[in-house]
Short mmCIF file of C-alpha atoms and ligand atoms in Angstrom, two decimals:
data_model
loop_
_atom_site.label_atom_id
_atom_site.label_comp_id
_atom_site.label_asym_id
_atom_site.label_seq_id
_atom_site.Cartn_x
_atom_site.Cartn_y
_atom_site.Cartn_z
CA MET A 1 -107.73 35.62 170.54
CA PRO A 2 -105.96 38.08 172.88
CA PHE A 3 -102.95 37.00 174.96
CA LEU A 4 -104.10 35.66 178.30
CA THR A 5 -101.58 37.51 180.49
CA ALA A 6 -100.19 41.02 180.68
CA VAL A 7 -96.87 39.74 179.27
CA LYS A 8 -96.04 41.64 176.10
CA PRO A 9 -96.02 39.46 172.95
CA LEU A 10 -92.75 39.17 171.06
CA ARG A 11 -93.07 40.97 167.76
CA TYR A 12 -89.57 42.03 166.83
CA PRO A 13 -86.02 40.88 167.63
CA HIS A 14 -85.53 43.70 170.14
CA ASP A 15 -88.50 42.32 172.14
CA TRP A 16 -86.47 39.12 172.65
CA ILE A 17 -83.46 41.04 173.89
CA ARG A 18 -85.63 43.16 176.21
CA ALA A 19 -87.38 40.04 177.56
CA ARG A 20 -83.99 38.54 178.42
CA ALA A 21 -82.88 41.78 180.10
CA GLU A 22 -86.08 41.67 182.17
CA GLY A 23 -85.26 38.09 183.21
CA ARG A 24 -88.36 36.64 181.56
CA LYS A 25 -88.05 32.99 180.49
CA LEU A 26 -88.88 32.61 176.80
CA THR A 27 -90.79 29.65 175.39
CA VAL A 28 -90.80 28.28 171.86
CA LEU A 29 -92.59 25.24 170.42
CA THR A 30 -92.44 23.74 166.95
CA ALA A 31 -95.40 23.95 164.55
CA TYR A 32 -95.56 22.54 161.05
CA ASP A 33 -99.14 23.21 159.96
CA ALA A 34 -102.03 25.63 160.37
CA THR A 35 -104.04 23.43 162.75
CA MET A 36 -101.27 23.15 165.34
CA ALA A 37 -100.26 26.78 164.82
CA ARG A 38 -103.84 27.89 165.53
CA LEU A 39 -103.95 25.81 168.73
CA LEU A 40 -100.56 27.01 169.95
CA ALA A 41 -101.35 30.63 169.10
CA ARG A 42 -104.09 30.37 171.71
CA SER A 43 -101.62 29.21 174.35
CA LYS A 44 -99.12 31.41 176.17
CA VAL A 45 -96.13 30.18 174.17
CA ASP A 46 -93.98 33.08 172.96
CA ALA A 47 -92.99 31.88 169.49
CA LEU A 48 -93.46 29.09 166.97
CA LEU A 49 -90.58 27.40 165.20
CA VAL A 50 -91.11 25.78 161.82
CA GLY A 51 -88.10 23.55 162.35
CA ASP A 52 -86.62 21.37 159.67
CA SER A 53 -87.27 18.64 162.25
CA LEU A 54 -90.49 18.37 160.23
CA GLY A 55 -88.48 16.07 157.95
CA MET A 56 -88.32 13.50 160.75
CA ILE A 57 -91.55 14.32 162.59
CA VAL A 58 -94.06 14.71 159.77
CA GLN A 59 -92.28 13.35 156.70
CA GLY A 60 -90.93 10.23 158.45
CA LYS A 61 -87.36 10.72 157.19
CA ARG A 62 -84.27 9.52 159.05
CA SER A 63 -82.75 13.00 159.32
CA THR A 64 -83.37 16.60 158.36
CA LEU A 65 -80.91 16.53 155.46
CA GLN A 66 -83.46 15.86 152.71
CA VAL A 67 -85.81 18.71 153.64
CA THR A 68 -85.95 21.29 150.84
CA LEU A 69 -86.37 25.04 150.81
CA ALA A 70 -89.67 24.62 148.94
CA GLU A 71 -90.95 22.33 151.72
CA MET A 72 -89.87 24.80 154.42
CA MET A 73 -91.76 27.53 152.55
CA TYR A 74 -94.86 25.35 152.22
CA HIS A 75 -94.98 24.51 155.93
CA THR A 76 -94.11 28.03 157.08
CA ARG A 77 -96.94 29.53 155.02
CA MET A 78 -99.37 27.11 156.68
CA VAL A 79 -98.10 28.06 160.13
CA ARG A 80 -98.33 31.77 159.33
CA ARG A 81 -101.95 31.29 158.23
CA GLY A 82 -102.76 29.52 161.51
CA ALA A 83 -100.92 32.05 163.67
CA PRO A 84 -101.16 35.39 161.87
CA ASP A 85 -99.94 37.49 164.83
CA HIS A 86 -97.37 35.20 166.42
CA PHE A 87 -93.59 35.33 166.15
CA VAL A 88 -92.84 32.57 163.61
CA ILE A 89 -89.28 31.40 162.95
CA ALA A 90 -88.47 29.31 159.85
CA ASP A 91 -85.41 27.07 159.43
CA LEU A 92 -83.13 27.45 156.42
CA PRO A 93 -82.67 23.78 155.45
CA PHE A 94 -79.53 21.82 154.63
CA ALA A 95 -77.86 22.75 151.33
CA SER A 96 -79.71 26.06 151.04
CA PHE A 97 -76.94 28.21 152.55
CA GLN A 98 -73.79 26.05 152.58
CA THR A 99 -72.55 26.63 149.03
CA SER A 100 -71.93 30.38 148.80
CA ARG A 101 -72.72 33.66 150.52
CA ARG A 102 -74.83 34.72 147.58
CA THR A 103 -76.96 31.55 147.53
CA GLY A 104 -77.44 31.65 151.29
CA VAL A 105 -78.51 35.28 151.25
CA GLU A 106 -80.88 34.78 148.32
CA ASN A 107 -82.47 31.74 149.94
CA GLY A 108 -82.77 33.45 153.32
CA LEU A 109 -84.42 36.49 151.73
CA GLN A 110 -86.86 34.32 149.78
CA LEU A 111 -87.74 32.24 152.86
CA LEU A 112 -88.74 35.38 154.74
CA LYS A 113 -90.36 37.10 151.76
CA LYS A 114 -92.50 34.19 150.54
CA THR A 115 -93.70 32.98 153.94
CA GLU A 116 -94.10 36.13 156.05
CA ALA A 117 -92.02 34.48 158.76
CA SER A 118 -90.91 36.84 161.53
CA ALA A 119 -87.34 35.50 161.43
CA ILE A 120 -85.24 32.69 160.03
CA LYS A 121 -82.84 30.26 161.76
CA LEU A 122 -79.54 28.90 160.49
CA GLU A 123 -77.44 26.16 162.01
CA GLY A 124 -73.72 26.56 162.66
CA ALA A 125 -71.13 29.31 162.85
CA ASN A 126 -68.42 28.56 160.33
CA ARG A 127 -66.91 31.39 158.27
CA LEU A 128 -69.38 31.10 155.42
CA THR A 129 -72.42 30.84 157.70
CA LEU A 130 -71.29 33.95 159.61
CA LYS A 131 -70.93 35.85 156.32
CA VAL A 132 -74.43 34.77 155.24
CA ILE A 133 -75.87 35.83 158.60
CA ARG A 134 -74.17 39.26 158.51
CA ALA A 135 -75.47 39.92 154.99
CA LEU A 136 -79.00 38.79 155.87
CA VAL A 137 -79.11 40.97 158.98
CA ASP A 138 -77.79 43.91 156.92
CA ALA A 139 -80.58 43.24 154.42
CA GLY A 140 -83.21 43.40 157.17
CA VAL A 141 -83.74 39.72 157.97
CA PRO A 142 -83.88 38.81 161.69
CA VAL A 143 -81.67 35.74 162.21
CA MET A 144 -81.64 33.22 165.05
CA GLY A 145 -78.42 31.17 165.38
CA HIS A 146 -78.20 27.50 166.37
CA ILE A 147 -75.17 25.78 167.90
CA GLY A 148 -74.36 22.71 169.95
CA LEU A 149 -75.77 19.70 168.20
CA GLU A 150 -76.34 20.90 164.65
CA PRO A 151 -78.62 18.18 163.23
CA GLN A 152 -77.80 19.22 159.65
CA SER A 153 -74.18 18.23 160.43
CA TYR A 154 -74.93 15.05 162.38
CA LEU A 155 -72.91 12.95 159.94
CA THR A 156 -69.71 14.92 160.52
CA MET A 157 -70.50 15.39 164.23
CA GLY A 158 -70.66 11.64 164.77
CA GLY A 159 -74.40 11.37 165.42
CA PHE A 160 -76.96 13.06 167.65
CA ARG A 161 -74.84 13.49 170.78
CA VAL A 162 -74.31 15.94 173.64
CA GLN A 163 -71.76 18.66 172.81
CA ARG A 164 -69.05 19.44 175.38
CA ALA A 165 -66.38 21.54 173.61
CA THR A 166 -66.84 24.60 175.84
CA ASP A 167 -64.23 26.91 174.27
CA THR A 168 -65.36 26.27 170.69
CA LEU A 169 -69.01 26.72 171.61
CA LEU A 170 -68.26 29.97 173.46
CA GLU A 171 -66.34 31.23 170.46
CA LYS A 172 -69.22 30.34 168.11
CA ALA A 173 -71.80 32.00 170.39
CA ARG A 174 -69.79 35.26 170.55
CA ALA A 175 -69.28 35.22 166.77
CA LEU A 176 -73.02 34.74 166.15
CA GLU A 177 -73.91 37.58 168.50
CA GLU A 178 -71.36 39.77 166.77
CA ALA A 179 -72.78 38.77 163.35
CA GLY A 180 -76.15 40.17 164.42
CA CYS A 181 -78.24 37.19 165.61
CA PHE A 182 -81.04 38.26 167.96
CA ALA A 183 -81.12 34.89 169.78
CA LEU A 184 -79.35 31.54 169.80
CA VAL A 185 -80.63 27.99 170.04
CA LEU A 186 -78.33 25.85 172.20
CA GLU A 187 -79.05 22.21 171.39
CA LEU A 188 -77.79 19.30 173.51
CA ILE A 189 -75.03 21.23 175.25
CA GLU A 190 -73.71 20.17 178.65
CA ARG A 191 -75.55 22.38 181.18
CA LYS A 192 -72.52 24.20 182.65
CA THR A 193 -71.35 25.15 179.16
CA ALA A 194 -74.84 26.40 178.25
CA GLU A 195 -74.78 28.54 181.42
CA ALA A 196 -71.33 29.91 180.53
CA ILE A 197 -72.51 30.79 177.00
CA THR A 198 -75.61 32.51 178.37
CA ALA A 199 -73.46 34.56 180.76
CA ALA A 200 -71.02 35.49 178.00
CA ILE A 201 -73.52 37.06 175.57
CA GLN A 202 -76.35 39.58 175.80
CA ILE A 203 -78.82 37.99 173.37
CA PRO A 204 -81.21 35.31 174.68
CA THR A 205 -80.20 31.66 174.56
CA ILE A 206 -82.99 29.18 173.87
CA GLY A 207 -82.05 25.73 175.09
CA ILE A 208 -83.11 22.24 174.07
CA GLY A 209 -81.45 19.51 176.10
CA SER A 210 -79.08 22.12 177.53
CA GLY A 211 -80.30 22.46 181.11
CA PRO A 212 -82.20 25.17 182.98
CA GLY A 213 -79.59 27.96 182.79
CA THR A 214 -80.58 29.35 179.38
CA SER A 215 -82.84 32.36 178.76
CA GLY A 216 -85.62 30.12 177.43
CA GLN A 217 -86.51 26.69 176.12
CA VAL A 218 -87.67 25.15 172.86
CA LEU A 219 -89.23 21.72 172.41
CA VAL A 220 -90.82 19.72 169.63
CA THR A 221 -94.60 19.90 170.11
CA HIS A 222 -95.15 16.30 169.00
CA ASP A 223 -92.84 15.19 171.85
CA ILE A 224 -94.64 17.13 174.59
CA LEU A 225 -97.98 15.83 173.33
CA GLY A 226 -96.78 12.20 173.34
CA LEU A 227 -97.74 11.66 169.71
CA ASP A 228 -95.01 9.07 169.13
CA PRO A 229 -95.14 6.39 171.84
CA ASP A 230 -91.84 4.88 170.61
CA PHE A 231 -89.80 8.10 170.76
CA ARG A 232 -89.00 9.58 174.15
CA PRO A 233 -85.65 11.37 174.18
CA ARG A 234 -84.24 12.15 177.65
CA HIS A 235 -84.19 15.93 177.12
CA THR A 236 -87.90 16.34 176.43
CA ALA A 237 -91.01 16.48 178.61
CA ARG A 238 -94.31 14.72 177.95
CA TYR A 239 -97.40 16.61 179.12
CA ALA A 240 -100.03 14.51 177.30
CA ASN A 241 -100.47 11.06 175.81
CA LEU A 242 -102.19 11.89 172.54
CA ALA A 243 -101.03 8.67 170.88
CA GLU A 244 -103.38 6.76 173.17
CA THR A 245 -106.16 9.34 172.72
CA VAL A 246 -105.91 9.08 168.91
CA GLN A 247 -105.87 5.28 168.94
CA ASN A 248 -108.82 5.10 171.37
CA ALA A 249 -110.84 7.51 169.21
CA ALA A 250 -110.08 5.52 166.04
CA ASN A 251 -111.03 2.24 167.74
CA GLN A 252 -114.28 3.70 169.11
CA TYR A 253 -115.18 4.90 165.60
CA VAL A 254 -114.51 1.44 164.13
CA ARG A 255 -116.57 -0.22 166.90
CA GLU A 256 -119.51 2.15 166.44
CA VAL A 257 -119.54 1.66 162.66
CA GLU A 258 -119.37 -2.13 163.06
CA GLU A 259 -122.16 -2.12 165.68
CA GLY A 260 -124.40 0.21 163.65
CA ILE A 261 -124.23 2.96 166.32
CA PHE A 262 -122.59 5.45 163.95
CA PRO A 263 -124.02 7.19 162.03
CA GLY A 264 -127.08 7.71 164.22
CA PRO A 265 -130.18 9.83 163.54
CA GLU A 266 -128.30 13.07 164.47
CA GLN A 267 -125.71 12.46 161.78
CA SER A 268 -128.23 11.41 159.11
CA PHE A 269 -130.33 13.62 156.82
CA SER A 270 -134.02 13.10 156.04
CA PRO A 271 -135.53 14.02 152.70
O1 KIV B 301 -85.71 21.75 163.66
C1 KIV B 301 -86.06 21.98 164.82
O2 KIV B 301 -87.18 21.68 165.26
C2 KIV B 301 -85.08 22.64 165.70
C3 KIV B 301 -85.35 22.62 167.17
C4 KIV B 301 -85.27 21.27 167.71
C5 KIV B 301 -84.49 23.59 167.89
O3 KIV B 301 -84.14 23.16 165.22
#
């Protein structure tokens, strides 16, 4: 389906940088399977993120730490099939790039190669991560950085909390831009710090829980759709209540089966 507005779709990293220069707000939503990818590809959202948040959202795990590279590949392939022309970003999961530059580069290359993702995302900006990113970019892999709350490091960061160390975050953002990232996710960063980071670098910043002063926003699709009635973090928005819709549909089905309404003549076949 064609894009609904005259806004140019994002195809390559330089489109992101141009969009920021033009002052266009960028939008990203998560997708973990072909069905959701197909639906979102028909919306105006700029890009789809196959986040390792899938560990918590679709696998029901307590954190993202157990998500494997094979699982990220599996989900990213599904998303690519559902959204063949969209910009799709895939997360490199925990323990796939933290051991050595060589392992990180090999895993990053394979993630892009085997899934046809448009780009990959890595959390953090320590010395090893920066080396991995530089080598991947040199090898032709578009890389999105991710600082602030780094969920893969939540144990050492003391939990899922707002990040306020302005100088360290600024330093990390500059280092990631210098390493060749085409965009940066800023997660749960105090809003003034997120604004300062955005002003300090040229590449777009994509915020989540980091206020309105970033170049764009990313959210978890399940959150905006209200698919989990018990999970409503402060930073998100809820634009639908699909939990209720799903439960009502299931209950109507049960009622109709019990009352002999379903299946009716239209759903039955005659000899
Ligand atoms: O894994 C994920 O979905 C993410 C976003 C929340 C930015 O990294």
